[in-house]
Coordinates of C-alpha atoms in Angstrom, one line a residue:
Chain A
M1 CA 147.7 197.4 113.3
D2 CA 145.8 194.1 112.9
M3 CA 142.1 194.3 113.8
Q4 CA 140.6 191.3 115.6
V5 CA 137.5 190.4 113.5
A6 CA 135.2 187.9 115.0
K7 CA 134.8 185.0 112.6
K8 CA 131.3 184.7 111.3
K9 CA 129.8 181.4 112.3
L10 CA 128.1 179.5 109.5
G11 CA 124.4 179.1 109.7
L12 CA 122.9 175.7 109.8
K13 CA 121.9 175.7 106.2
E14 CA 125.3 176.9 105.0
R15 CA 127.1 174.6 107.2
Y16 CA 125.1 171.7 105.9
A17 CA 125.8 172.8 102.3
V18 CA 129.5 173.0 102.9
M19 CA 129.8 169.8 104.8
T20 CA 127.8 167.7 102.3
R21 CA 127.3 168.9 98.8
G22 CA 130.3 171.2 99.0
L23 CA 132.5 168.1 99.4
D24 CA 131.4 166.8 96.0
W25 CA 133.3 167.6 92.7
T26 CA 132.9 167.0 89.0
P27 CA 135.6 164.7 87.6
S28 CA 137.7 166.2 84.8
Y29 CA 139.8 163.3 83.5
Q30 CA 137.7 160.3 84.3
K31 CA 134.4 159.5 82.8
M32 CA 131.4 159.5 85.1
E33 CA 130.3 156.0 84.0
D34 CA 133.7 154.7 84.9
I35 CA 133.5 156.1 88.4
Y36 CA 129.9 155.1 88.9
P37 CA 129.6 151.8 86.9
Y38 CA 126.4 150.6 88.5
M39 CA 124.1 153.5 87.7
A40 CA 122.6 152.4 84.4
Y41 CA 122.1 148.6 84.3
E42 CA 119.0 148.4 86.4
G43 CA 117.1 150.6 84.0
I44 CA 116.5 153.5 86.4
K45 CA 116.9 156.9 84.8
I46 CA 118.1 159.9 87.0
H47 CA 118.3 163.2 85.2
D48 CA 119.2 165.6 88.0
W49 CA 120.8 164.4 91.3
D50 CA 120.5 167.9 92.7
K51 CA 116.7 167.4 92.9
W52 CA 117.4 165.1 95.8
E53 CA 115.9 166.7 99.0
D54 CA 118.0 165.8 102.0
P55 CA 115.6 164.3 104.5
F56 CA 117.8 165.3 107.5
R57 CA 120.1 168.3 107.7
L58 CA 122.7 166.3 109.6
T59 CA 126.4 166.6 109.0
M60 CA 129.0 164.1 109.9
D61 CA 130.5 166.1 112.8
S62 CA 127.2 166.5 114.5
Y63 CA 126.4 162.9 113.8
W64 CA 129.4 161.7 115.8
K65 CA 128.7 164.1 118.7
Y66 CA 125.0 163.1 118.9
Q67 CA 125.6 159.3 118.6
A68 CA 128.4 159.3 121.1
E69 CA 126.1 161.0 123.7
K70 CA 123.4 158.5 123.0
E71 CA 125.7 155.5 123.4
R72 CA 127.2 156.8 126.6
K73 CA 123.7 156.7 128.1
L74 CA 122.9 153.3 126.6
Y75 CA 126.1 151.7 128.0
A76 CA 125.5 153.2 131.4
I77 CA 122.1 151.4 131.5
I78 CA 123.5 148.2 130.1
D79 CA 126.2 148.2 132.8
A80 CA 123.6 148.8 135.5
F81 CA 121.5 146.0 134.1
A82 CA 124.5 143.6 134.2
Q83 CA 125.5 144.6 137.7
N84 CA 122.0 144.1 139.1
N85 CA 121.3 140.7 137.5
G86 CA 118.7 142.3 135.3
H87 CA 118.2 139.1 133.4
L88 CA 116.3 137.7 136.5
N89 CA 113.7 140.4 136.1
V90 CA 112.2 139.1 132.9
T91 CA 108.7 137.7 133.1
D92 CA 109.9 134.1 132.7
A93 CA 112.7 132.3 131.1
R94 CA 110.7 131.5 127.9
Y95 CA 111.1 135.2 127.0
I96 CA 114.9 134.7 126.5
N97 CA 114.2 132.6 123.5
T98 CA 113.0 135.7 121.7
L99 CA 116.5 137.1 122.3
K100 CA 118.1 134.0 120.8
L101 CA 115.9 134.5 117.7
F102 CA 116.9 138.2 117.6
I103 CA 120.6 137.8 118.0
S104 CA 121.0 135.0 115.5
G105 CA 118.3 136.1 113.0
I106 CA 118.2 139.9 113.1
S107 CA 121.5 141.3 114.5
P108 CA 123.6 139.8 111.7
L109 CA 121.3 141.5 109.2
E110 CA 122.2 144.9 110.8
Y111 CA 125.7 144.2 109.9
V112 CA 124.9 143.2 106.3
A113 CA 122.8 146.4 106.1
H114 CA 125.9 148.3 107.1
R115 CA 127.7 146.8 104.2
G116 CA 124.8 147.3 101.8
F117 CA 124.4 151.0 102.6
A118 CA 128.1 151.6 102.3
H119 CA 128.0 149.9 98.9
A120 CA 124.9 151.8 97.7
G121 CA 126.4 155.1 98.9
R122 CA 129.5 154.6 97.0
A123 CA 127.5 153.8 93.8
F124 CA 125.5 157.0 93.7
P125 CA 126.8 160.1 91.9
G126 CA 124.7 162.4 94.0
A127 CA 126.3 163.8 97.1
G128 CA 123.0 164.0 99.0
P129 CA 122.1 160.3 98.9
R130 CA 125.7 159.4 99.4
V131 CA 125.9 161.2 102.7
A132 CA 122.5 159.8 103.8
C133 CA 123.7 156.3 102.9
L134 CA 127.0 156.8 104.8
M135 CA 125.1 157.7 107.9
Q136 CA 122.7 154.8 107.7
S137 CA 125.6 152.5 107.1
L138 CA 127.2 153.7 110.3
D139 CA 123.9 153.4 112.2
E140 CA 123.6 149.8 111.1
I141 CA 127.0 148.8 112.3
R142 CA 126.4 150.6 115.6
H143 CA 123.1 148.7 116.0
A144 CA 124.8 145.4 115.3
Q145 CA 127.4 146.2 118.0
T146 CA 125.0 147.6 120.6
Q147 CA 122.7 144.6 120.1
V148 CA 125.5 142.2 120.6
H149 CA 126.6 144.0 123.7
A150 CA 123.1 144.3 125.2
I151 CA 122.3 140.6 124.6
S152 CA 125.8 139.3 125.6
N153 CA 124.6 139.7 129.2
Y154 CA 122.1 136.9 128.6
N155 CA 124.7 134.8 126.8
K156 CA 126.6 134.6 130.1
Y157 CA 123.7 132.6 131.7
Y158 CA 121.6 131.1 128.9
N159 CA 122.1 128.7 126.1
G160 CA 121.9 128.9 122.3
M161 CA 123.5 132.4 121.8
H162 CA 127.1 131.5 122.1
D163 CA 128.0 131.4 118.3
F164 CA 125.2 133.5 116.7
H165 CA 127.2 134.6 113.6
H166 CA 128.4 131.1 112.9
M167 CA 124.8 129.9 113.2
H168 CA 123.4 132.7 111.1
D169 CA 125.4 131.3 108.1
R170 CA 124.4 127.7 108.7
V171 CA 121.3 126.9 110.8
W172 CA 118.4 125.8 108.5
F173 CA 115.8 128.5 109.5
L174 CA 118.3 131.3 109.7
S175 CA 118.8 130.9 105.9
V176 CA 115.4 132.7 105.7
P177 CA 116.6 136.1 107.0
K178 CA 120.1 135.5 105.6
S179 CA 118.9 134.8 102.0
F180 CA 116.5 137.7 102.2
F181 CA 119.3 140.2 102.8
D182 CA 121.7 138.4 100.5
D183 CA 119.1 138.8 97.7
A184 CA 119.0 142.6 98.5
I185 CA 122.8 143.2 98.6
T186 CA 123.4 141.3 95.4
A187 CA 120.9 143.5 93.6
G188 CA 121.9 146.8 92.1
P189 CA 122.1 149.9 94.3
F190 CA 118.6 151.2 93.3
E191 CA 116.9 147.9 94.0
F192 CA 118.8 147.7 97.3
M193 CA 117.5 151.1 98.3
V194 CA 113.9 150.2 97.4
S195 CA 114.2 146.7 99.1
I196 CA 115.8 147.7 102.3
G197 CA 115.5 151.5 102.5
F198 CA 111.8 151.6 101.5
S199 CA 110.1 148.2 101.7
F200 CA 111.8 147.0 104.8
E201 CA 112.7 150.1 106.7
Y202 CA 109.7 152.2 105.8
V203 CA 106.8 149.8 105.2
L204 CA 107.7 146.9 107.4
T205 CA 110.0 148.2 110.2
N206 CA 107.1 148.8 112.6
L207 CA 106.4 145.1 112.4
L208 CA 109.9 144.0 113.2
F209 CA 111.5 146.5 115.4
V210 CA 108.6 147.7 117.5
P211 CA 107.3 144.2 118.4
F212 CA 110.8 143.2 119.7
V213 CA 111.3 146.4 121.6
S214 CA 107.8 146.7 123.1
G215 CA 108.1 142.9 123.8
A216 CA 111.2 143.6 125.8
A217 CA 109.4 146.5 127.7
Y218 CA 106.4 144.3 128.5
N219 CA 108.6 141.5 129.7
G220 CA 110.9 143.4 132.0
D221 CA 114.0 143.3 129.8
M222 CA 115.4 146.7 130.4
G223 CA 118.6 146.2 128.5
T224 CA 117.0 145.3 125.2
M225 CA 114.3 148.0 125.7
T226 CA 116.9 150.7 126.2
F227 CA 118.8 149.6 123.1
G228 CA 115.5 149.9 121.2
F229 CA 114.8 153.4 122.5
S230 CA 118.4 154.5 121.7
A231 CA 118.0 153.2 118.1
Q232 CA 114.7 154.9 117.6
S233 CA 115.9 158.2 116.4
D234 CA 118.1 156.4 113.9
E235 CA 115.1 154.4 112.7
A236 CA 113.1 157.5 112.2
R237 CA 115.9 158.8 110.0
H238 CA 116.0 155.5 108.0
M239 CA 112.3 155.7 107.4
T240 CA 112.5 159.2 106.1
L241 CA 115.4 158.2 103.8
G242 CA 113.4 155.2 102.5
L243 CA 110.5 157.4 101.6
E244 CA 112.7 160.1 100.0
V245 CA 114.5 157.5 97.9
I246 CA 111.2 156.3 96.4
K247 CA 109.8 159.8 95.7
F248 CA 113.1 161.0 94.2
I249 CA 113.3 158.0 91.8
L250 CA 109.7 158.2 90.8
E251 CA 109.9 162.0 90.1
Q252 CA 112.9 161.6 87.9
D253 CA 111.4 159.7 85.1
P254 CA 108.0 158.0 84.3
A255 CA 109.9 155.0 83.0
N256 CA 111.1 154.3 86.5
V257 CA 107.5 153.7 87.8
P258 CA 107.0 150.1 86.6
I259 CA 110.5 149.0 87.7
V260 CA 109.9 150.5 91.2
Q261 CA 106.5 149.0 91.4
R262 CA 107.9 145.5 90.7
W263 CA 110.5 146.0 93.4
I264 CA 107.9 147.2 95.9
D265 CA 105.8 144.1 95.1
K266 CA 108.7 141.8 95.4
W267 CA 110.2 143.2 98.6
T268 CA 107.0 143.7 100.5
W269 CA 106.4 140.0 100.0
R270 CA 110.0 139.0 100.7
G271 CA 109.9 141.1 103.9
Y272 CA 106.6 139.8 104.9
R273 CA 107.8 136.2 104.7
V274 CA 110.7 137.0 107.0
L275 CA 108.2 138.5 109.4
T276 CA 106.8 135.0 109.9
L277 CA 109.4 134.7 112.6
V278 CA 108.1 137.9 114.3
A279 CA 104.5 136.7 114.0
M280 CA 105.2 133.6 116.1
M281 CA 107.3 135.6 118.5
M282 CA 104.4 137.9 119.2
D283 CA 101.8 135.2 119.6
Y284 CA 103.8 132.5 121.3
M285 CA 107.2 133.5 122.6
L286 CA 106.5 136.6 124.7
P287 CA 105.1 135.4 128.1
K288 CA 103.5 138.9 128.4
R289 CA 101.9 139.6 125.0
T290 CA 101.9 143.2 123.6
M291 CA 99.3 142.6 120.8
S292 CA 98.6 139.8 118.4
W293 CA 100.3 139.5 115.1
K294 CA 96.9 140.0 113.4
E295 CA 96.3 143.2 115.3
A296 CA 99.8 144.4 114.5
W297 CA 99.4 143.7 110.8
E298 CA 96.1 145.5 110.8
V299 CA 97.4 148.6 112.5
Y300 CA 100.9 148.9 111.0
F301 CA 100.3 147.6 107.5
E302 CA 96.6 147.8 106.6
E303 CA 96.0 151.2 108.2
N304 CA 99.4 153.0 108.1
G305 CA 100.6 151.3 104.9
G306 CA 97.2 151.9 103.3
A307 CA 97.6 155.6 103.9
L308 CA 101.2 155.5 102.5
F309 CA 100.1 153.8 99.3
K310 CA 97.3 156.3 98.9
D311 CA 99.9 159.0 99.1
L312 CA 102.1 157.3 96.5
A313 CA 99.1 156.9 94.1
R314 CA 99.9 160.3 92.6
Y315 CA 103.2 158.8 91.2
G316 CA 101.2 155.8 89.7
I317 CA 102.3 153.4 92.5
T318 CA 99.7 151.0 93.8
M319 CA 99.4 148.8 96.9
P320 CA 101.3 145.5 96.3
K321 CA 99.0 142.8 95.1
C322 CA 100.3 140.4 97.7
A323 CA 98.5 142.4 100.4
E324 CA 95.3 140.5 99.6
Q325 CA 97.0 137.2 100.2
I326 CA 98.6 138.4 103.4
A327 CA 95.2 139.4 104.7
L328 CA 94.0 135.9 104.1
E329 CA 97.0 134.5 106.0
K330 CA 96.8 136.7 109.1
D331 CA 94.6 134.2 111.0
H332 CA 97.1 131.4 110.4
L333 CA 100.6 132.7 110.0
S334 CA 101.8 132.6 113.6
H335 CA 100.2 129.2 114.3
Q336 CA 101.7 127.6 111.3
A337 CA 105.1 129.0 112.1
W338 CA 105.0 127.9 115.8
S339 CA 104.0 124.4 114.7
T340 CA 107.0 124.3 112.4
F341 CA 109.4 125.1 115.2
Y342 CA 107.6 122.7 117.5
N343 CA 108.2 120.0 114.8
Y344 CA 111.8 120.9 114.3
A345 CA 112.8 121.8 117.9
A346 CA 115.6 119.3 117.8
A347 CA 117.5 121.3 115.2
A348 CA 117.0 124.9 116.4
N349 CA 119.0 127.2 118.7
F350 CA 116.1 128.0 120.9
H351 CA 113.4 126.1 122.8
T352 CA 109.7 125.7 121.9
W353 CA 106.8 124.6 124.1
M354 CA 103.0 124.2 124.0
P355 CA 101.0 127.2 125.2
D356 CA 99.3 126.7 128.6
E357 CA 95.6 126.9 129.1
D358 CA 95.5 130.7 129.7
E359 CA 97.5 131.2 126.6
M360 CA 95.2 129.0 124.5
T361 CA 92.3 131.1 125.7
W362 CA 94.1 134.3 124.7
L363 CA 94.8 132.7 121.3
S364 CA 91.2 131.8 120.8
S365 CA 90.1 135.3 121.7
K366 CA 92.5 136.8 119.2
Y367 CA 91.9 134.3 116.5
P368 CA 88.2 133.3 116.8
E369 CA 88.0 132.3 113.2
S370 CA 90.9 129.8 113.2
F371 CA 92.4 128.8 116.5
D372 CA 89.8 126.5 118.1
K373 CA 88.9 124.8 114.9
L374 CA 92.3 124.2 113.4
Y375 CA 95.1 124.6 115.9
R376 CA 93.8 123.8 119.4
P377 CA 93.2 120.1 118.6
R378 CA 96.7 119.8 117.2
Y379 CA 98.2 121.4 120.3
E380 CA 96.1 119.4 122.7
F381 CA 97.3 116.2 121.0
W382 CA 100.9 117.3 121.2
R383 CA 100.5 118.3 124.9
E384 CA 98.9 114.9 125.7
Q385 CA 101.7 113.1 123.9
A386 CA 104.4 115.1 125.7
A387 CA 102.8 114.3 129.0
K388 CA 103.1 110.6 128.1
G389 CA 106.8 111.1 127.4
N390 CA 106.2 111.1 123.6
R391 CA 107.0 114.7 122.7
F392 CA 107.0 115.1 118.9
Y393 CA 110.3 115.9 117.2
S394 CA 110.2 115.6 113.5
K395 CA 113.4 113.8 112.3
T396 CA 112.8 114.0 108.6
L397 CA 113.8 117.2 106.8
P398 CA 111.1 119.4 105.3
M399 CA 110.7 120.5 101.7
L400 CA 111.6 124.2 101.3
C401 CA 110.4 127.0 99.1
Q402 CA 113.1 127.9 96.5
T403 CA 112.6 131.7 97.0
C404 CA 111.9 132.4 100.7
Q405 CA 113.6 129.2 101.9
I406 CA 110.9 128.6 104.5
P407 CA 109.6 125.0 104.8
M408 CA 106.4 124.6 102.7
V409 CA 104.1 125.2 105.6
F410 CA 101.8 127.8 104.2
T411 CA 98.3 126.9 103.1
E412 CA 96.3 127.8 100.0
P413 CA 94.9 131.3 100.2
G414 CA 91.4 130.9 101.7
E415 CA 91.9 127.1 102.2
P416 CA 93.8 126.8 105.5
T417 CA 93.8 122.9 105.5
K418 CA 95.6 122.5 102.2
I419 CA 99.3 123.1 101.8
C420 CA 100.0 125.4 98.9
Y421 CA 102.2 123.8 96.2
R422 CA 103.6 125.7 93.2
E423 CA 106.3 124.6 90.8
V424 CA 108.2 125.7 87.8
D425 CA 110.3 123.7 85.3
Y426 CA 113.5 125.6 84.4
K427 CA 116.4 124.2 82.3
G428 CA 115.3 120.6 82.9
D429 CA 114.9 120.9 86.7
K430 CA 111.9 121.4 88.9
Y431 CA 111.7 124.2 91.5
H432 CA 109.1 124.4 94.2
F433 CA 107.4 127.4 95.9
C434 CA 105.2 128.1 98.9
S435 CA 103.0 130.7 97.1
D436 CA 102.3 132.5 93.9
P437 CA 104.4 135.6 94.9
C438 CA 107.5 133.4 95.6
K439 CA 107.0 131.7 92.3
Q440 CA 106.6 135.0 90.4
I441 CA 109.8 136.3 92.0
F442 CA 111.7 133.2 90.8
E443 CA 110.2 133.4 87.3
H444 CA 111.5 137.0 86.9
E445 CA 115.1 136.1 87.8
P446 CA 115.5 132.3 87.7
E447 CA 119.3 132.5 87.2
K448 CA 119.5 134.1 90.6
Y449 CA 117.4 131.8 92.6
I450 CA 118.6 128.5 91.2
Q451 CA 121.8 129.3 93.2
A452 CA 119.9 129.3 96.5
W453 CA 121.7 127.5 99.4
L454 CA 118.8 125.6 100.6
P455 CA 119.7 124.0 103.9
V456 CA 117.8 120.8 103.3
Q457 CA 119.4 120.2 99.9
Q458 CA 122.8 121.1 101.3
I459 CA 122.5 118.6 104.2
Y460 CA 121.5 115.8 101.7
Q461 CA 124.5 116.7 99.6
G462 CA 126.7 116.1 102.6
N463 CA 127.8 119.7 102.9
C464 CA 126.6 120.4 106.5
F465 CA 128.7 118.0 108.6
P466 CA 132.0 118.8 110.4
E467 CA 135.0 118.3 108.2
G468 CA 136.2 114.7 108.1
T469 CA 132.7 113.3 108.8
D470 CA 132.0 110.0 106.9
P471 CA 128.2 109.8 106.4
T472 CA 128.5 106.3 104.9
V473 CA 129.5 104.5 108.2
E474 CA 127.0 102.2 109.7
G475 CA 124.6 103.9 112.2
F476 CA 125.6 107.4 111.0
D477 CA 123.5 109.9 113.0
A478 CA 122.9 112.8 110.5
L479 CA 121.2 115.1 113.0
A480 CA 124.0 114.8 115.5
A481 CA 126.5 115.6 112.8
V482 CA 124.4 118.6 111.6
L483 CA 124.1 120.0 115.2
K484 CA 127.9 119.8 115.5
Y485 CA 128.3 121.7 112.3
Y486 CA 125.9 124.3 113.7
N487 CA 127.9 124.4 116.9
L488 CA 124.8 123.5 118.9
E489 CA 124.9 121.0 121.8
N490 CA 122.2 118.4 121.6
G491 CA 120.1 118.3 124.7
R492 CA 121.3 121.7 125.9
D493 CA 120.7 124.3 123.2
N494 CA 117.7 122.6 121.5
L495 CA 114.6 120.6 122.4
D496 CA 111.6 121.5 124.5
F497 CA 111.7 124.4 127.0
D498 CA 110.2 122.2 129.7
I499 CA 113.3 120.0 130.0
S500 CA 115.8 122.8 129.4
E501 CA 118.7 123.9 131.5
D502 CA 117.5 127.5 130.9
K503 CA 114.2 126.8 132.7
K504 CA 115.9 125.0 135.6
N505 CA 118.6 127.6 136.1
F506 CA 116.3 130.6 135.9
A507 CA 114.0 129.1 138.5
E508 CA 116.9 128.4 140.8
W509 CA 118.5 131.8 140.4
R510 CA 115.3 133.7 140.7
G511 CA 114.6 131.6 143.8
Q512 CA 117.9 132.7 145.3
A513 CA 117.2 136.3 144.5
T514 CA 113.7 136.4 146.0
K515 CA 113.6 133.6 148.7
N516 CA 115.7 132.6 151.7
I517 CA 117.1 129.3 150.4
Chain B
M1 CA 112.9 137.7 82.2
A2 CA 116.6 137.7 82.9
V3 CA 118.6 139.1 85.7
A4 CA 119.7 142.7 85.1
A5 CA 123.5 142.4 85.4
V6 CA 126.7 144.3 84.5
S7 CA 128.1 141.3 82.7
K8 CA 127.3 137.7 81.7
Y9 CA 125.2 136.1 84.5
E10 CA 125.3 132.3 84.3
F11 CA 125.6 130.0 87.3
A12 CA 124.8 126.3 87.9
A13 CA 121.9 125.3 90.0
A14 CA 122.9 124.5 93.6
D15 CA 120.8 121.3 93.9
S16 CA 121.1 119.5 90.5
Q17 CA 121.0 115.7 90.7
D18 CA 124.7 115.2 90.1
K19 CA 125.4 116.7 93.5
F20 CA 123.5 114.1 95.5
H21 CA 126.0 111.2 95.2
G22 CA 123.7 108.9 93.2
A23 CA 120.5 109.8 95.0
Q24 CA 117.6 111.9 93.8
L25 CA 115.3 114.0 95.9
L26 CA 111.6 113.1 96.4
F27 CA 109.2 115.3 98.2
I28 CA 106.2 113.6 99.9
G29 CA 103.2 115.3 101.5
W30 CA 100.3 113.8 103.4
E31 CA 97.1 115.8 102.6
D32 CA 95.0 116.9 105.6
H33 CA 97.6 116.0 108.2
L34 CA 99.2 119.4 109.1
L35 CA 100.6 118.0 112.3
F36 CA 103.5 117.5 110.0
C37 CA 104.1 121.1 109.2
A38 CA 105.4 120.6 105.6
P39 CA 105.9 117.9 103.0
F40 CA 109.1 115.9 103.7
A41 CA 112.2 115.8 101.6
F42 CA 114.0 112.5 101.0
P43 CA 117.2 111.4 99.1
F44 CA 116.5 108.0 97.5
P45 CA 118.4 106.0 94.9
P46 CA 116.3 106.0 91.7
A47 CA 116.3 102.2 91.8
M48 CA 114.6 102.0 95.2
R49 CA 111.3 100.1 95.1
F50 CA 108.3 102.4 95.7
G51 CA 106.8 99.9 98.2
D52 CA 110.0 100.1 100.2
V53 CA 109.7 103.9 100.4
V54 CA 106.2 103.5 101.9
A55 CA 107.2 100.8 104.3
G56 CA 110.5 102.3 105.4
P57 CA 111.2 106.1 105.3
M58 CA 107.5 107.1 105.1
Q59 CA 106.6 104.9 108.1
A60 CA 109.5 106.5 110.0
A61 CA 108.5 110.1 109.0
F62 CA 104.7 109.9 109.3
G63 CA 104.3 107.0 111.7
Y64 CA 103.9 109.3 114.8
H65 CA 100.4 110.2 113.7
P66 CA 97.7 107.8 115.0
D67 CA 96.1 107.8 111.5
F68 CA 99.1 106.3 109.8
A69 CA 98.6 102.8 111.2
Q70 CA 95.0 102.9 109.9
I71 CA 95.8 103.7 106.3
D72 CA 94.4 101.2 103.7
W73 CA 97.0 101.7 101.0
A74 CA 94.7 100.2 98.4
K75 CA 92.4 103.2 98.8
V76 CA 95.0 105.9 99.0
E77 CA 94.8 108.6 96.3
W78 CA 98.1 109.8 95.0
L79 CA 99.0 113.1 93.2
K80 CA 102.2 113.9 91.4
S81 CA 102.7 117.6 90.8
G82 CA 99.0 118.0 91.7
K83 CA 97.8 115.5 89.0
P84 CA 96.5 112.0 89.7
F85 CA 99.2 109.4 89.9
A86 CA 99.1 105.6 90.2
P87 CA 102.4 104.3 91.6
D88 CA 103.2 100.6 91.2
F89 CA 104.5 99.6 94.6
D90 CA 106.6 96.8 93.1
K91 CA 108.4 99.0 90.6
S92 CA 111.3 101.4 91.3
L93 CA 111.0 105.2 91.7
A94 CA 112.5 105.6 88.2
E95 CA 110.2 103.1 86.7
N96 CA 107.3 104.9 88.3
G97 CA 108.4 108.0 86.3
L98 CA 109.7 109.8 89.4
R99 CA 112.6 112.2 88.7
H100 CA 114.8 114.4 90.8
K101 CA 112.8 116.9 92.9
D102 CA 109.4 115.5 92.0
V103 CA 106.7 116.1 94.5
I104 CA 104.0 113.5 95.3
R105 CA 101.1 113.8 97.8
F106 CA 98.8 111.2 99.2
R107 CA 95.3 111.5 100.4
T108 CA 93.8 109.0 102.8
P109 CA 90.0 109.1 102.5
G110 CA 88.2 108.9 105.8
L111 CA 91.3 109.8 107.7
N112 CA 91.6 113.6 108.2
G113 CA 93.7 114.3 111.2
I114 CA 93.3 114.8 114.9
K115 CA 89.5 115.1 115.7
G116 CA 88.9 115.8 112.0
S117 CA 90.9 119.1 112.2
C118 CA 93.2 118.2 109.3
S119 CA 96.1 118.2 111.8

């Protein structure tokens, strides 16, 4: 007679082992270096992949179950937000410009991160990092999707978001985040993991993700806030993975230390330059501020990052040198960035404006060393001119940095009235940089950065007009042609907030929702 | 240093002069006038007269600033790649030794921005 024997359930640890490392095998008729061709060329030496400590004991089956539950909740709230005209609850319509910046500048990076982690995961012979990369790759594509869904509710009512992926590949300032990520995914798998996994996700994420999500919370945007909370558990996992990657690589071989240090130096700087956009968002674009950029940098980088690098000192890793320069820039970064977008408001997919009197007072109190002396006179002049119908729109294209692709707006360290110029001659041509770190990054790999798709250079080569445009006809309007190429409508998606359809519509709709008109 | 790569890694620069249909790029910055957030980039034919650059495109790009109309061009100090430079207004860009992607700056003594703020 058959005896019914209850099947023994696997314990968590065994289950994890079976579902991850147990799925790995050793090839018998193919060489390891043929299967994993990208493991050696970056110079990183790994002796024992089994030393990898899995930061999260999460298996794929529980991943799906857990994420599906989270997303059911998220979409319920996004639906409620849409049905209740949640967009009319934000502090004021200027806030929506942060969402335009986010959807066209950041969400497309989530998608590229998805591809990057898929590629890195495939490249690693170790089963542990491969599974961790697989999960992060899935997280990133989910984040891209949920962001698009959450922000699409705003796209129904407001301008500038209608073709964010098209713009991401074309609009001048979006080449800054785009080229940052392109630089990372075209590096080898180890550099990718240090650049995105560690420098971006671990060291800098609190300065990107948290300001947007807390900005949403402070400004009454329940949809975006809920997305942020939903992604938080994933972000915690990404941070842990980033740190584990670094520790694992450093412990494997002392020869890895200088290579990793160079990557940390490079990617902390590259990431910081991208955060220029966040700095101005925090200090200028959120009607209800959370904290100043300077305060955020001090808390999240100088204090938290300082502790991290103290911890990494035992491996021989030191604080990136650029931190000293960043400390000198923190009184100026957001103001220089906002001035830039005020200059070029005719060519962006969001609106800019001059801060009102209360906001100027807030800025002086947060930046007592710099605001009243250097930036207030500029803004007061612009405000007076705008009141006279002479709002400043720069119509001449700016000079760009070859590495970070940001216009050359940054000033000499410690000399905030002098633009910082750096240049290098390479193979008979000149290349220009906004700073010493951007110059050093170029000098290390000039062959890579001479290929940069600099929007200004591309416009002047005639590559940024709709097909069939003849730029030689008399009276050719280059800006109009470039806006068409960007799929932006002049006078609707760009220019000053004060004259925008967004401002007018928001006031009207909110009026209908709150008054008897 | 060279790029670490799995095979030969050689690509053309994306902004070499041959791609600009006969023009060359010139970058021009105005010292102590950060109302203009960055130096400007211009595509000019190498045969263009330097004086025409000042009177035409520079006037159009910088003319918004109230200081611009007050510039005494005889007193302006020029820099090319950070070193003193004495352009001849009657000669062409090429004759003035300006090549593709050169950067020049000008300083206007006595004029230093809105309320002296270097804006």
